[in-house]
Short mmCIF file of C-alpha atoms in Angstrom, two decimals:
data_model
loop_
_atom_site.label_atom_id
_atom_site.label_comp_id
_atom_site.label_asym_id
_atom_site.label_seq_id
_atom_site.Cartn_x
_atom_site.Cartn_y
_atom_site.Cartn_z
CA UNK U 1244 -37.09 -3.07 2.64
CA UNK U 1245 -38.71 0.59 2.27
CA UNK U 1246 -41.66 2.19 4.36
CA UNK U 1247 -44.07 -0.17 5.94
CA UNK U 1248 -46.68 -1.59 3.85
CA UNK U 1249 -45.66 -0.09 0.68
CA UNK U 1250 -41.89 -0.85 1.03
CA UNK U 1251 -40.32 0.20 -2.24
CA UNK U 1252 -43.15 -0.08 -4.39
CA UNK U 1253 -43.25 3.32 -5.51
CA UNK U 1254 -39.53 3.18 -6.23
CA UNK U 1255 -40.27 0.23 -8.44
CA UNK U 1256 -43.11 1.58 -10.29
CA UNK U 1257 -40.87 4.80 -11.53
CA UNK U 1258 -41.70 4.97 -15.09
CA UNK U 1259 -38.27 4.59 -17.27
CA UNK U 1260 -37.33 4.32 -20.91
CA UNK U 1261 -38.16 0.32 -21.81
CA UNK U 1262 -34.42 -0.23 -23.77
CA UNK U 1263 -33.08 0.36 -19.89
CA UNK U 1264 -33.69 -1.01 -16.24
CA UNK U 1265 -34.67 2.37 -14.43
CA UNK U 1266 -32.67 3.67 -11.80
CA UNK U 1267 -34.49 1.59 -8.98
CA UNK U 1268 -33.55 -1.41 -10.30
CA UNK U 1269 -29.81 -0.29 -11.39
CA UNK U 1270 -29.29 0.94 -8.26
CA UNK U 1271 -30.19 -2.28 -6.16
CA UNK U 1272 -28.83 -4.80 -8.48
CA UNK U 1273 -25.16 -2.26 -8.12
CA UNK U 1274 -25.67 -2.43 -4.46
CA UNK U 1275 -26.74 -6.11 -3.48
CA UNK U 1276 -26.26 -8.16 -6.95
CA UNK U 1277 -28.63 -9.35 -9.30
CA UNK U 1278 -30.77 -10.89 -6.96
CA UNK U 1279 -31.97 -8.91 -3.72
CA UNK U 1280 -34.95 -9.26 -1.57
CA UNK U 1281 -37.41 -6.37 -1.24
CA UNK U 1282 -40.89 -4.93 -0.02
CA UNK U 1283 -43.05 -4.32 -3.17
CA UNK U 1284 -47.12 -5.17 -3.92
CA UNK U 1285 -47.17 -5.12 0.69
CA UNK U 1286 -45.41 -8.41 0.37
CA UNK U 1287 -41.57 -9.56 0.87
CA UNK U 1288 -40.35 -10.22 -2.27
CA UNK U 1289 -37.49 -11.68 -3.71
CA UNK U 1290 -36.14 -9.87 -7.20
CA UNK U 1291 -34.43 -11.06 -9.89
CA UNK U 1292 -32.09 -9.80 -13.02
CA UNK U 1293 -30.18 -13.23 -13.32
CA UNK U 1294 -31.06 -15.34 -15.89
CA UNK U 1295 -30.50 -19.01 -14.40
CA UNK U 1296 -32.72 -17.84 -11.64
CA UNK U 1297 -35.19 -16.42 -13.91
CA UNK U 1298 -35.27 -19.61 -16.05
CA UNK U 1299 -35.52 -22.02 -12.52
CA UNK U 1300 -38.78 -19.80 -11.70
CA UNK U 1301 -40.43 -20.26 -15.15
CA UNK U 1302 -39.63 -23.61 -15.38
CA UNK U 1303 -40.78 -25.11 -11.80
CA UNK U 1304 -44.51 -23.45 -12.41
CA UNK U 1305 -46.84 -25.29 -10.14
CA UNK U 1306 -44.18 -27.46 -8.30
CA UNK U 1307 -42.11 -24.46 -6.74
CA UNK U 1308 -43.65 -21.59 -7.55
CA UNK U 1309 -46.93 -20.36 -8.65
CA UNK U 1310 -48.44 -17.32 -11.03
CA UNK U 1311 -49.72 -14.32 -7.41
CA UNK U 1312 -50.79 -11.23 -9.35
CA UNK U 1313 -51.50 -7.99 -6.61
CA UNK U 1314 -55.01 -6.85 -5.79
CA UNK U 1315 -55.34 -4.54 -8.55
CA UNK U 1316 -54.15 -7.09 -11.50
CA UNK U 1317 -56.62 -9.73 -10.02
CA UNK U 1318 -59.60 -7.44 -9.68
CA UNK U 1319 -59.31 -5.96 -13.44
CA UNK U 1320 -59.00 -9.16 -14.51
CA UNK U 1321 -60.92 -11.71 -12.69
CA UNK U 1322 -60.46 -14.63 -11.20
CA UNK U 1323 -61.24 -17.14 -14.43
CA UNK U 1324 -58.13 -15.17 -16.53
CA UNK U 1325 -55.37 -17.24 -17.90
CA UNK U 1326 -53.05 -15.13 -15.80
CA UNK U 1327 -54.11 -15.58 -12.72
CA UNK U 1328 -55.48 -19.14 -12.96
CA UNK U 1329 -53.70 -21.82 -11.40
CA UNK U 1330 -53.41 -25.85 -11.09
CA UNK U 1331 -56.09 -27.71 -13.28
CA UNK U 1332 -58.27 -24.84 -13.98
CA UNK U 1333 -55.04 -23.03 -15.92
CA UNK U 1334 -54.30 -26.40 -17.51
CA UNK U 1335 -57.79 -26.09 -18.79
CA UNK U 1336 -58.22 -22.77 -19.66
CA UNK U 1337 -54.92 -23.15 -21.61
CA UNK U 1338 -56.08 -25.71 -23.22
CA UNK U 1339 -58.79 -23.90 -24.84
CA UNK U 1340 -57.07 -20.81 -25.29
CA UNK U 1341 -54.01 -22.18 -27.47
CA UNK U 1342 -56.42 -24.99 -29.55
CA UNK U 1343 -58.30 -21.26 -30.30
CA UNK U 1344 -54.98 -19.89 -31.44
CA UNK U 1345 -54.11 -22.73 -33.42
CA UNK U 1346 -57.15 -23.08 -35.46
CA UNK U 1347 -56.78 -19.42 -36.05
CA UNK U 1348 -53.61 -19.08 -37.71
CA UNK U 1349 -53.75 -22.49 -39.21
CA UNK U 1350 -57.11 -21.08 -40.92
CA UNK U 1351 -56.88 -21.48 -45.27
CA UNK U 1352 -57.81 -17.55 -44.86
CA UNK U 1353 -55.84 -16.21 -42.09
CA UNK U 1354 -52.95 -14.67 -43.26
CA UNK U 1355 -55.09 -13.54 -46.33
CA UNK U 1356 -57.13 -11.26 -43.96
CA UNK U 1357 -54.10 -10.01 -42.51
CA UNK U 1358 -52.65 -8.86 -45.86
CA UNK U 1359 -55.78 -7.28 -46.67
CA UNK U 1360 -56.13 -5.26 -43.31
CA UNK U 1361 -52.45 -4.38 -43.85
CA UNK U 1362 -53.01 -3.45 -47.28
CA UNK U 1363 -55.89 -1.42 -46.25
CA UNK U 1364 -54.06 0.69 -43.70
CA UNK U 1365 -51.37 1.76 -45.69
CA UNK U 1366 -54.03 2.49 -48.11
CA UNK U 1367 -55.74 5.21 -45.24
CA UNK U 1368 -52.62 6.49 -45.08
CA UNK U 1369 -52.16 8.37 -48.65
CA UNK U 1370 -51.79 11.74 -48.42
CA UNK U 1371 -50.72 11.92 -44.60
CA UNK U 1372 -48.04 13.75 -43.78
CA UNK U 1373 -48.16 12.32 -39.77
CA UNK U 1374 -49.63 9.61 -38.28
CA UNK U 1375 -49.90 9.07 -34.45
CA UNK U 1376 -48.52 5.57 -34.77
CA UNK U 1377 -48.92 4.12 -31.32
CA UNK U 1378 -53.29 4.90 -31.77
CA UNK U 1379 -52.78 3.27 -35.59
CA UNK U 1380 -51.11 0.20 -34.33
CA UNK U 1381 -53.71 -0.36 -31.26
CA UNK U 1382 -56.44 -0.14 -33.80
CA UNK U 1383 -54.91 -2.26 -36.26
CA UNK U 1384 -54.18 -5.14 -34.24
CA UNK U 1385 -57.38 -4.83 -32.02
CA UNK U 1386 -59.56 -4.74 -35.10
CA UNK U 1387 -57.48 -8.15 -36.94
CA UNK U 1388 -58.07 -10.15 -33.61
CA UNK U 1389 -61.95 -9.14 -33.37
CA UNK U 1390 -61.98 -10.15 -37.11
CA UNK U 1391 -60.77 -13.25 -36.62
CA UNK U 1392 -62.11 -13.99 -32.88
CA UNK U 1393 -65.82 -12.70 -33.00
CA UNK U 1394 -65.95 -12.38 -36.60
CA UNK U 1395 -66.89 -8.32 -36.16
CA UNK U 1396 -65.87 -6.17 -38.99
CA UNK U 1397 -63.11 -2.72 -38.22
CA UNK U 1398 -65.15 0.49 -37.88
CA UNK U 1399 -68.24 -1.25 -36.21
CA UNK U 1400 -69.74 1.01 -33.56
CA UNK U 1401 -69.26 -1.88 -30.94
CA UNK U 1402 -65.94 -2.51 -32.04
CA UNK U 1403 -64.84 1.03 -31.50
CA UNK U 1404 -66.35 1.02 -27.75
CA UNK U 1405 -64.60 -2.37 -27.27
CA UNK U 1406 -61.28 -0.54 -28.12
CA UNK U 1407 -61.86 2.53 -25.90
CA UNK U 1408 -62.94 0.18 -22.95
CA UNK U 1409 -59.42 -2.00 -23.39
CA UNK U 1410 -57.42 1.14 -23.66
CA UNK U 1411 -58.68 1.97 -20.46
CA UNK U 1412 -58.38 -1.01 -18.75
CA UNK U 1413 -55.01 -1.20 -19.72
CA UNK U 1414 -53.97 1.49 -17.66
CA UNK U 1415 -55.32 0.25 -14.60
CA UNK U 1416 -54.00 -2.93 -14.78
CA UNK U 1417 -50.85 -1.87 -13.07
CA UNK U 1418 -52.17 0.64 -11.15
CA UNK U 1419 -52.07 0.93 -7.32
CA UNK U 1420 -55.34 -0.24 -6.07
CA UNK U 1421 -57.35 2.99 -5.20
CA UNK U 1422 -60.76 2.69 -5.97
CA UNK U 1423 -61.58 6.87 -6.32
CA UNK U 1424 -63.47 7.62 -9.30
CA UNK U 1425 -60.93 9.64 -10.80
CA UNK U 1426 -58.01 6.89 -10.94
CA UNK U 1427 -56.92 4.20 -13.12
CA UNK U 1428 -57.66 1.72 -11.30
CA UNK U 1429 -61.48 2.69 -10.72
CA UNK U 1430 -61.81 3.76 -14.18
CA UNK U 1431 -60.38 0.43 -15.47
CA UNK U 1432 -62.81 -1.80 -12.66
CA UNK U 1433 -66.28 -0.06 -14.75
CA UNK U 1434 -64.03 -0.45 -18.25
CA UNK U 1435 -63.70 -4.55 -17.85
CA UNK U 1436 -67.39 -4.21 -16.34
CA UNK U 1437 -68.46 -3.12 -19.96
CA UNK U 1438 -66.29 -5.30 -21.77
CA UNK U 1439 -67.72 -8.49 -20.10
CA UNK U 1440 -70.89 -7.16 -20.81
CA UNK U 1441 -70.35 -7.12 -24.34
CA UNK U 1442 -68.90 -10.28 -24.75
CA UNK U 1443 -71.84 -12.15 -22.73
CA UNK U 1444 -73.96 -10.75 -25.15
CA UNK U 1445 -71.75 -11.96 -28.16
CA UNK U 1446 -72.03 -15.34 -26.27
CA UNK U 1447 -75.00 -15.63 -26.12
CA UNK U 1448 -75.63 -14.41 -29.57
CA UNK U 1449 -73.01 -17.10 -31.34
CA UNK U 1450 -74.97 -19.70 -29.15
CA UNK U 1451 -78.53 -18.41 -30.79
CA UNK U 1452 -77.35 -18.36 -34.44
CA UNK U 1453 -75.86 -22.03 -33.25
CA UNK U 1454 -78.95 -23.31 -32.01
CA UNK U 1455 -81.02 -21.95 -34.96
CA UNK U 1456 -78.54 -23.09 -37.46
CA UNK U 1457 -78.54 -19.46 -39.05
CA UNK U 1458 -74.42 -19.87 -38.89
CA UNK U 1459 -73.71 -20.50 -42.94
CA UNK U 1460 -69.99 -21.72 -41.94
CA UNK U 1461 -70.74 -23.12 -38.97
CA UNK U 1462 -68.47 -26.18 -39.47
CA UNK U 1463 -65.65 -23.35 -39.68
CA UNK U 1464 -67.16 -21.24 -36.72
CA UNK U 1465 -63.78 -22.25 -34.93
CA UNK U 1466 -65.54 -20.18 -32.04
CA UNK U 1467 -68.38 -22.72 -31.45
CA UNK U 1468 -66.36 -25.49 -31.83
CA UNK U 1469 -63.89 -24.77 -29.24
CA UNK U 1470 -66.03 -22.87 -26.35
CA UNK U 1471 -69.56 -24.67 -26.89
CA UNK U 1472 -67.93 -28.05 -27.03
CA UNK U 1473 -66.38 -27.83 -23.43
CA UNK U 1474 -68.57 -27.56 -20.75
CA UNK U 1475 -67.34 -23.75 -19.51
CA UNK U 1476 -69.47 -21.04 -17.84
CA UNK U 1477 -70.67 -17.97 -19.47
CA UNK U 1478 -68.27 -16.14 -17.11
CA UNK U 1479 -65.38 -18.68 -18.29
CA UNK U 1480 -66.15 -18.24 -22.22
CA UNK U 1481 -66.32 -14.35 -21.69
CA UNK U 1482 -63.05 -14.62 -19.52
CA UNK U 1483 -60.87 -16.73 -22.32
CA UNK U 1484 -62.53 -14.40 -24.56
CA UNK U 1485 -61.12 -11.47 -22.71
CA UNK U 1486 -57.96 -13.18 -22.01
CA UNK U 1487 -57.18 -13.81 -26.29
CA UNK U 1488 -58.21 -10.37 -27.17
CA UNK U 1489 -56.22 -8.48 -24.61
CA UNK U 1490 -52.79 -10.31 -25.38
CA UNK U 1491 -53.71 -10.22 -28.74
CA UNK U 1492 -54.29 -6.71 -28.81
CA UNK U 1493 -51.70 -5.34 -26.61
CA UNK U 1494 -48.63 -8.00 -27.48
CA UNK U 1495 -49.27 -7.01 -31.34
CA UNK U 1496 -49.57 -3.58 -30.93
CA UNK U 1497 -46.85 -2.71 -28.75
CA UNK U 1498 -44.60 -4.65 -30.57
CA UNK U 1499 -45.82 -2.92 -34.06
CA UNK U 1500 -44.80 0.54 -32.08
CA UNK U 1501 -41.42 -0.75 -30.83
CA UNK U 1502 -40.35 -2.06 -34.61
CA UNK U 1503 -41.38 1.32 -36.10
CA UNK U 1504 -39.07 3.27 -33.27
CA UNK U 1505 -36.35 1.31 -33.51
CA UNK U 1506 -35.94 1.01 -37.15
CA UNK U 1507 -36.30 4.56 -37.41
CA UNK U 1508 -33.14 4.90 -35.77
CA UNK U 1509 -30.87 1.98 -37.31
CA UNK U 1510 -31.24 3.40 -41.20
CA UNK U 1511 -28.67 0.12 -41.78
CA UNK U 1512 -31.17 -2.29 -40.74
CA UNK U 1513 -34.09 -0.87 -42.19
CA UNK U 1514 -31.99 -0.98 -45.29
CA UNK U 1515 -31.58 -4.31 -45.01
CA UNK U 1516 -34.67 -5.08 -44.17
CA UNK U 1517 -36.15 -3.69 -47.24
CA UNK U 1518 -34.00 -5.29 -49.27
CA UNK U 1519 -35.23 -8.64 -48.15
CA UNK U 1520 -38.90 -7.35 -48.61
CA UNK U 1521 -38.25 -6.25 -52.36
CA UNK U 1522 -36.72 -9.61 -53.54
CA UNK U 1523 -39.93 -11.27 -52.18
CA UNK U 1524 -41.88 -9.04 -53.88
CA UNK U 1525 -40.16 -9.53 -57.39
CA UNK U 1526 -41.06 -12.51 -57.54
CA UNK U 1527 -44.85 -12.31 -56.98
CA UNK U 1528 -47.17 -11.01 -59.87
CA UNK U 1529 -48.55 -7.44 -58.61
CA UNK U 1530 -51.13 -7.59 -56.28
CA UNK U 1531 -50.70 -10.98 -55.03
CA UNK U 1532 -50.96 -11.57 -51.33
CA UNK U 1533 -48.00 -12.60 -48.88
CA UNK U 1534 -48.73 -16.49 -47.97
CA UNK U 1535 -46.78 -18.52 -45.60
CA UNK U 1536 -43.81 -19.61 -47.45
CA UNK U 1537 -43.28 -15.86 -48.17
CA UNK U 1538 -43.39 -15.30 -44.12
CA UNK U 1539 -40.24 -18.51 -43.48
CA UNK U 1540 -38.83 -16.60 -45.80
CA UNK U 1541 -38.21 -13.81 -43.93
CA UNK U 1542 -35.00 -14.23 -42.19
CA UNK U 1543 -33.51 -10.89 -41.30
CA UNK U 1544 -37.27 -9.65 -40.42
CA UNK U 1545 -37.48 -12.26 -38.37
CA UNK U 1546 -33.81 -11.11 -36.53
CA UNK U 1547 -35.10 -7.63 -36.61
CA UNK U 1548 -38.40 -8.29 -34.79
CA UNK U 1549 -36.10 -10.74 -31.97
CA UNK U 1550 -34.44 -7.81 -31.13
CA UNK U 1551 -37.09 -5.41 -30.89
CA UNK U 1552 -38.29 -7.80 -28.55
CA UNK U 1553 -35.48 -7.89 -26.14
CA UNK U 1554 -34.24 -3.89 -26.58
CA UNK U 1555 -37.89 -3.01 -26.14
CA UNK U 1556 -39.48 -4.99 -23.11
CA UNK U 1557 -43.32 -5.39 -23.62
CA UNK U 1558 -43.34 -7.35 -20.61
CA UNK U 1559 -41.09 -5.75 -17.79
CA UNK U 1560 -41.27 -8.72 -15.13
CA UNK U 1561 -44.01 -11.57 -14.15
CA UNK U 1562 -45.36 -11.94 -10.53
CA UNK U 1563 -44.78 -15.54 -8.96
CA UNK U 1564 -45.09 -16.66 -5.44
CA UNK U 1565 -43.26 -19.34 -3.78
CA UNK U 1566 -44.85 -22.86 -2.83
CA UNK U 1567 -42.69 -24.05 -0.92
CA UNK U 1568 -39.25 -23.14 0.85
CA UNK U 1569 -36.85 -23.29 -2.15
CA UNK U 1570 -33.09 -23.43 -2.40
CA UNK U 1571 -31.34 -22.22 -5.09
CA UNK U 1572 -27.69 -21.82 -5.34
CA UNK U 1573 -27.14 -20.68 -2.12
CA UNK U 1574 -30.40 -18.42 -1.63
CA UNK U 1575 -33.11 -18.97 0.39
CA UNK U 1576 -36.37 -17.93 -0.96
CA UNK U 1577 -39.26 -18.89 2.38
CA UNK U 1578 -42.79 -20.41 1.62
CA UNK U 1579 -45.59 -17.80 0.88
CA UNK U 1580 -42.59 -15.01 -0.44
CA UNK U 1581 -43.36 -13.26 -3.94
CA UNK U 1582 -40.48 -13.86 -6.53
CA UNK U 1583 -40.36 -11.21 -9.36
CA UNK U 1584 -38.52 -12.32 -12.35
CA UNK U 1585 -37.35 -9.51 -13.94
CA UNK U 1586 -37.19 -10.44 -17.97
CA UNK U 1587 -35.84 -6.33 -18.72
CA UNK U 1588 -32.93 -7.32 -16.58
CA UNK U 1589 -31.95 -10.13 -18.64
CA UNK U 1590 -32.59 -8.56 -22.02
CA UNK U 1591 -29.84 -5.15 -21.36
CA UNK U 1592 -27.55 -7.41 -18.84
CA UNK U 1593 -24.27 -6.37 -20.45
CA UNK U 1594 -23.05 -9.80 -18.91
CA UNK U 1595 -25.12 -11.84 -21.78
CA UNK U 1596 -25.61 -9.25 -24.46
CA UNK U 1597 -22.48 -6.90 -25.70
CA UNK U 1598 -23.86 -3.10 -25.88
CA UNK U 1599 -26.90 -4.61 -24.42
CA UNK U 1600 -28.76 -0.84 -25.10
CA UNK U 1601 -27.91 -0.55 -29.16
CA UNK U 1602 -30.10 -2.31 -31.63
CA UNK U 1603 -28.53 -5.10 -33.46
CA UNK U 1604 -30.38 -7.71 -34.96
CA UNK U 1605 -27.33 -8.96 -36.33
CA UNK U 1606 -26.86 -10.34 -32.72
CA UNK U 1607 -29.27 -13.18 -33.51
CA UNK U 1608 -27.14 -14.78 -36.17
CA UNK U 1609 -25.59 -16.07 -33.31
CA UNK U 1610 -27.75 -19.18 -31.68
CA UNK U 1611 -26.99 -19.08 -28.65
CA UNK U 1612 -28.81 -15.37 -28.17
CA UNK U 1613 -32.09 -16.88 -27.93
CA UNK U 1614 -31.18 -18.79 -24.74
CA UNK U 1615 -30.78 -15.83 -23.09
CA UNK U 1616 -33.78 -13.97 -24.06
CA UNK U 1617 -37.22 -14.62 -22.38
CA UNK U 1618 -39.65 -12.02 -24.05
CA UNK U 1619 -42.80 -13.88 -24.01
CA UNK U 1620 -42.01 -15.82 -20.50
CA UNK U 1621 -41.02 -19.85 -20.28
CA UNK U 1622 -42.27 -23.23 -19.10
CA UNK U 1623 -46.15 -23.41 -18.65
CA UNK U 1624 -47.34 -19.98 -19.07
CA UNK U 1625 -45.38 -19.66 -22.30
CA UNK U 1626 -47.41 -16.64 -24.02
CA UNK U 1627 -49.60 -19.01 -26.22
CA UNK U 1628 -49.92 -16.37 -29.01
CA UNK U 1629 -46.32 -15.36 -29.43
CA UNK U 1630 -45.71 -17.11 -32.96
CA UNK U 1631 -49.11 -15.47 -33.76
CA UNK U 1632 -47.64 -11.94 -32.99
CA UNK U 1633 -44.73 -12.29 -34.77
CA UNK U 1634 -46.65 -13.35 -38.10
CA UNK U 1635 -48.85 -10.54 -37.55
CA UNK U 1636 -45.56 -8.18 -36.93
CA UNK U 1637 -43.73 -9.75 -40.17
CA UNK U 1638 -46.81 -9.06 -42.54
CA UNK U 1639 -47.28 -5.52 -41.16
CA UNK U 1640 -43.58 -4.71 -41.89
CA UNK U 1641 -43.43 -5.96 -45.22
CA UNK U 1642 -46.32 -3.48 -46.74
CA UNK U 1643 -44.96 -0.76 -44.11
CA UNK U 1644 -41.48 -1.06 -45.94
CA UNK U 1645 -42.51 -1.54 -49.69
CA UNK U 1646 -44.85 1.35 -49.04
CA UNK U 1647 -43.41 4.07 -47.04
CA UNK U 1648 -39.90 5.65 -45.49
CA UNK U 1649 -40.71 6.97 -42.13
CA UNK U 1650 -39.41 9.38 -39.78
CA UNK U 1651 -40.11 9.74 -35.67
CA UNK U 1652 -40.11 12.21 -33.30
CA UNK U 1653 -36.61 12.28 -31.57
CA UNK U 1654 -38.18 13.16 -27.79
CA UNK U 1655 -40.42 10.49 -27.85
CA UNK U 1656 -39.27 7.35 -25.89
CA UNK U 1657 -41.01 3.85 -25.40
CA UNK U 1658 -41.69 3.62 -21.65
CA UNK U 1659 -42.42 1.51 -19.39
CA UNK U 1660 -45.07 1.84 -16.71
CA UNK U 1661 -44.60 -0.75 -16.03
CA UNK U 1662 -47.18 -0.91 -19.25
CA UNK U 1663 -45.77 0.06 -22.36
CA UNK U 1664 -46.39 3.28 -23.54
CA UNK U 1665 -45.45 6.30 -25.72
CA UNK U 1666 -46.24 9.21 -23.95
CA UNK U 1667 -46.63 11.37 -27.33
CA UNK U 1668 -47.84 8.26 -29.28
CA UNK U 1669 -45.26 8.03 -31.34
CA UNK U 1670 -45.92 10.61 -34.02
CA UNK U 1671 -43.98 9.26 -37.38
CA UNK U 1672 -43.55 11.42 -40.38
CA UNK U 1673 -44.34 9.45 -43.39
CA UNK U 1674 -43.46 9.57 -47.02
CA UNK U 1675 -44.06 7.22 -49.80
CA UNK U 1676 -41.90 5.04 -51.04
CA UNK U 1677 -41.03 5.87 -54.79
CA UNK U 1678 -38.29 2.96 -55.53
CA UNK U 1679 -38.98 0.10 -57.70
CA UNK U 1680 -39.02 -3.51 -56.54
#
């Protein structure tokens, strides 16, 4: 169980490449099987790589088990986020959050702006040689869900001290609960001070131009409808507000990152892949905007992006506390314990996936591989945005392939923190794409 208090937290928190498992958790799973107990967070805790397990946890939220975040996550966060929430108020806030989502993507516009901001990215990139990638893609997807969400326009001064402020408070949101000015977790407490800040005062703004009728679409303002028509708190709008921007942001981003690294090193599949993208684009007049019937179109992107998702873990594991005493196939998990699925586990477990470690999104022509990969969670806190994201992914690809080949760094590594991260941002040499469609 490790040294008092801590236990093995430390061990846990070892950063490792995200396409493995890290040594702590290879190590355990070798010594006591796929599910062991442990001391991690200052709380006994039950860990899991098996997938039946994993799937029971998910899928008895709120009668067995419930989402229990540490200290640090709960304090960065607040008590109103999606996350943390629990019972009714989670059923509520969900609610909101996904009829938000919805009437996003299902928007006449929506994947029209996306185009655009795609088109106009690979449009700032003429004449680069390099691009740090991982700062592109956080920018790019940060600036599409402030477009869409508050409306605010990429390169805005308040836009670009929202973006600093998340970056930030993403790297405390993990972090072991020291509050010294100097680390992540004090720096990311004053970062999500200034972000709710901001959005009160966007709040408070939409609700003026409301009131006044100034709003010239306001029977589109899908942001009015769906927070002034329930009766929420400013703290609770700025929360789900908070809550649809950060998984927007980092979900998207991350999973931009992972899709350029792994393609960069499977020349087949990005082959492949741009094959598909041409013969969509032959038959469209030039110029002409991808629209949705392009996107279900997309079948091997839509393989390639599944397995980005499971070789590249954005999410490592989800915290969840037990109820109740629960029995489960012999184990005994006691009232009050944490339970730590762990969805990496799952992904590389050479048991479900043959060379769990090599990209293949050939894999997924086979059904039965999406039963036994969890990327964006399971039962009730199913990542509402996850179809989102992989739009968003699919649209980005297809004007990153028609425009550009692509080279990265060979000793840089997605890792996991157990945030993503690149720790050289993914520096990608670019060149453009001469072929015809």
């Amino acid at each position: 169980m490790g040294l008092p208090f801590v236990g093995e937290t430390f061990g846990f928190f070892t950063p490792h490449k995200s396409f493995s498992i890290g040594n702590f958790l290879q190590e355990h799973r070798s010594r006591y099987g796929k599910v062991f107990k442990s001391n991690l967070f200052g709380s006994p805790t039950i860990v899991s790589c098996d997938l039946e397990f994993n799937t029971f946890v998910l899928l008895n939220e709120g009668r067995l088990f419930q989402s229990s975040y540490p200290k640090s996550v709960r304090d960065i966060l607040g008590k109103h986020s999606l996350i943390l929430a629990t019972g009714d108020l989670h059923k509520k806030f969900r609610s909101i959050e996904v009829g938000l989502i919805n009437k996003f993507k299902c928007k006449p516009d929506f994947v029209d702006r996306v185009d655009k901001l795609c088109s106009s990215l690979m449009e700032s990139w003429r004449g680069n040689q390099v691009v740090l990638f991982s700062k592109e893609a956080k920018q790019f997807s940060f600036n599409l869900m402030l477009m869409n969400v508050l409306d605010m326009e990429p390169g805005e001064p308040l836009a670009l001290q929202l973006l600093e402020d998340f970056l930030t408070f993403m790297k405390g949101f993990v972090s072991i609960p020291i509050n010294f000015p100097w680390t992540s977790y004090a720096k990311a407490l004053k970062a999500r001070t200034r972000i709710s800040s901001t959005l009160k005062q966007v709040v408070k703004d939409r609700k003026k131009r409301k009131d006044l009728r100034i709003n010239e679409l306001a029977k589109e303002d899908i942001f009015n409808e769906n927070l002034f028509k329930e009766h929420l708190t400013d703290v609770e709008k700025v929360s789900i507000l908070q809550d649809i921007l950060l998984a927007g942001y980092e979900t998207t981003s991350g999973l931009l990152s992972l899709l350029v690294y792994f393609l960069a090193q499977s020349p087949k599949a990005l082959h492949y892949l741009k094959d598909e993208h041409r013969a969509l684009r032959r038959k469209k007049e030039e110029g002409e905007p991808i629209n949705w019937e392009d996107y279900k179109q997309m079948k091997f992107t839509s393989m390639v992006i599944n397995e980005t998702l499971r070789c590249g873990n954005l999410v490592k594991f989800v915290h969840r506390e037990a109820i109740k005493d629960v029995e489960f196939k012999g184990y005994h998990i006691p009232a009050g314990w944490k339970v730590l699925p762990i969805l990496s586990a799952v992904h590389l477990d050479p048991s479900l996936h043959q060379n769990p470690s090599e990209f293949n999104p050939w894999r997924w022509a086979d059904p039965t591989t999406s039963k036994k990969v969890i990327p964006f969670g399971g039962g009730l806190r199913l990542c509402p945005g996850w179809e989102l994201a992989k739009l968003e992914a699919a649209l980005f690809l297809h004007h990153l392939v028609i425009n550009y080949r692509w080279t990265a760094k060979e000793d840089d590594h997605p890792m996991l923190y157990p945030y993503l991260e690149f720790p050289k941002g993914l520096l990608v040499t670019l060149e453009a794409e001469t072929s015809k469609f």
